[in-house]
């Protein structure tokens, strides 16, 4: 039992892995928040995608008019999809990076810049901020993931 | 060689990690099934997104009419995207959670409730069931992931 | 410190895990490339989704006409979404598979066929190639992930 505990907490005892765990949990929670923002806009804008979602607004034609797209809802959905497209590579490559033995300070720099960039990206998308605000925050996160992938491939191929 | 085997099977020897592996494989396979359901509806409803997919139905205008959206196809696609939005956080946060040393019984409870909720969500979306069936199954899975993230952050910050 | 280094590089010392790291980094980078391809087509086709993205083309009606969907842009976006739907299961199930102690040669076969199939799928989607080119490359990648999931569940349940 104790031996198993030791084994199971091994990775989590590693400082870089712990940093990875923290920032991965944060960006994934941030991504999950987009579902709530979408739900909020769907309800306040009364714009739904499924007939069964509008049933409480009445029957037939009176409910049908709420089956529509709304610019605010679509904006949040684009932000959510952009999160998926960028946070999935971060989580996958970040895990390999954390296991490739980087310096803690370098790893923290990568994780923190990515997390900050994605939070900025969300604000830039939802407010919305004028370009190139959103574009730049996207590019920063993208570059961080790229940098981690470079470190992973370098480590793997040199071993 | 033997040493390497030992190292490689280390995590998989851990009971909590094995539970994580089981339920992660199940929910990811369930998500993959959505591709087949989409293909089934595209073919039976004759509703395609790419011109090259309709080439076998003839040339020119006769094939062009199958380049259309269909409510049943769009419904499956929304279900698939909802899976991505919710199963990706589960897989990522669940891995960190499994490595954070939870009790096996607590971990099993989290994994099983999430898996059950997502399977229910799929049925609620595809049948479709009246609301709040889909909404509740979504919220249950969402809460489980949130609870695991809380445990991860608590463990990491207290170490 | 040295002990920690040893711990942190443990997984990355394992040959199968190193193969997993290589091919996961490659397919995730390939998926990330789709963002650049989308941006390229949005700019050359002048087809944008957000009003703030068209501000540099002038004000009011003159910029509004660039807020439109374009078949080439939509094609890349469908390819990108298909990547998410297929590469996410590969990354998740592949990690469990790499930890389930497969033979290195078998693992390499799985990872390489998947990676090749997804690269072919991208070309088949973007060129586009006539069907069943895209369909087959999709099916090959899908089957590889399925085969890895089978191995994971067999290993976990037999332990």
CSV table of C-alpha atoms in Angstrom, one decimal, chain B residues 1 4 7-13 17-18 20-22 24-25 28-29 31-33 35-36 49-53 77 80-81 84 88 91 95, chain C residues 10-11 13-15 75 78 81 84-85 88-89 92-93 95-96 99-101 103 125 128-129 131 134 138 142 145-146 149 152-153 156-157 159:
chain,number,residue,atom,x,y,z
B,1,UNK,CA,15.3,-4.9,-20.7
B,4,UNK,CA,12.8,-1.0,-18.7
B,7,UNK,CA,9.7,1.2,-15.5
B,8,UNK,CA,7.2,1.3,-18.4
B,9,UNK,CA,4.5,-0.6,-16.5
B,10,UNK,CA,4.9,1.3,-13.3
B,11,UNK,CA,2.0,3.7,-13.8
B,12,UNK,CA,-0.2,1.0,-15.2
B,13,UNK,CA,0.4,-1.1,-12.1
B,17,UNK,CA,-4.2,4.9,-12.9
B,18,UNK,CA,-5.7,1.7,-14.2
B,20,UNK,CA,-8.3,6.2,-15.1
B,21,UNK,CA,-7.0,4.2,-18.2
B,22,UNK,CA,-10.2,2.2,-18.3
B,24,UNK,CA,-10.6,7.4,-20.4
B,25,UNK,CA,-10.4,4.7,-23.1
B,28,UNK,CA,-12.7,8.5,-25.9
B,29,UNK,CA,-14.0,5.4,-27.8
B,31,UNK,CA,-16.5,10.1,-28.6
B,32,UNK,CA,-15.0,8.3,-31.6
B,33,UNK,CA,-18.3,6.6,-32.2
B,35,UNK,CA,-17.8,10.0,-36.3
B,36,UNK,CA,-19.5,6.8,-37.3
B,49,UNK,CA,-20.2,18.9,-46.9
B,50,UNK,CA,-17.6,18.3,-49.6
B,51,UNK,CA,-18.2,18.1,-53.4
B,52,UNK,CA,-15.9,15.1,-53.7
B,53,UNK,CA,-18.1,13.2,-51.3
B,77,UNK,CA,-22.1,17.1,-35.0
B,80,UNK,CA,-19.6,15.4,-31.1
B,81,UNK,CA,-18.3,18.9,-30.5
B,84,UNK,CA,-14.7,17.4,-27.4
B,88,UNK,CA,-10.8,16.9,-23.4
B,91,UNK,CA,-8.9,13.4,-19.9
B,95,UNK,CA,-4.7,12.3,-15.6
C,10,UNK,CA,12.3,8.4,-16.1
C,11,UNK,CA,9.4,8.1,-18.6
C,13,UNK,CA,14.1,7.2,-20.9
C,14,UNK,CA,11.7,4.5,-21.9
C,15,UNK,CA,11.9,3.8,-25.6
C,75,UNK,CA,-12.7,23.3,-46.1
C,78,UNK,CA,-13.5,21.1,-41.5
C,81,UNK,CA,-12.0,19.9,-36.7
C,84,UNK,CA,-9.3,17.5,-33.3
C,85,UNK,CA,-11.9,14.6,-33.4
C,88,UNK,CA,-7.4,13.9,-29.3
C,89,UNK,CA,-8.3,10.2,-29.0
C,92,UNK,CA,-5.1,10.2,-24.9
C,93,UNK,CA,-5.3,6.5,-25.8
C,95,UNK,CA,-0.4,7.7,-23.8
C,96,UNK,CA,-2.2,4.8,-22.0
C,99,UNK,CA,2.3,2.9,-20.6
C,100,UNK,CA,0.8,-0.5,-21.1
C,101,UNK,CA,4.1,-2.1,-22.0
C,103,UNK,CA,6.7,-4.1,-27.8
C,125,UNK,CA,-8.8,17.2,-47.7
C,128,UNK,CA,-8.8,17.7,-52.5
C,129,UNK,CA,-8.2,14.2,-53.7
C,131,UNK,CA,-12.9,9.8,-52.6
C,134,UNK,CA,-9.8,11.0,-47.6
C,138,UNK,CA,-9.4,8.6,-42.0
C,142,UNK,CA,-9.3,5.5,-36.7
C,145,UNK,CA,-6.5,4.3,-32.3
C,146,UNK,CA,-9.0,1.5,-31.9
C,149,UNK,CA,-7.5,1.1,-27.1
C,152,UNK,CA,-5.0,-0.8,-23.2
C,153,UNK,CA,-8.2,-2.4,-22.0
C,156,UNK,CA,-5.7,-3.2,-17.6
C,157,UNK,CA,-8.3,-5.9,-17.2
C,159,UNK,CA,-3.5,-7.2,-14.6
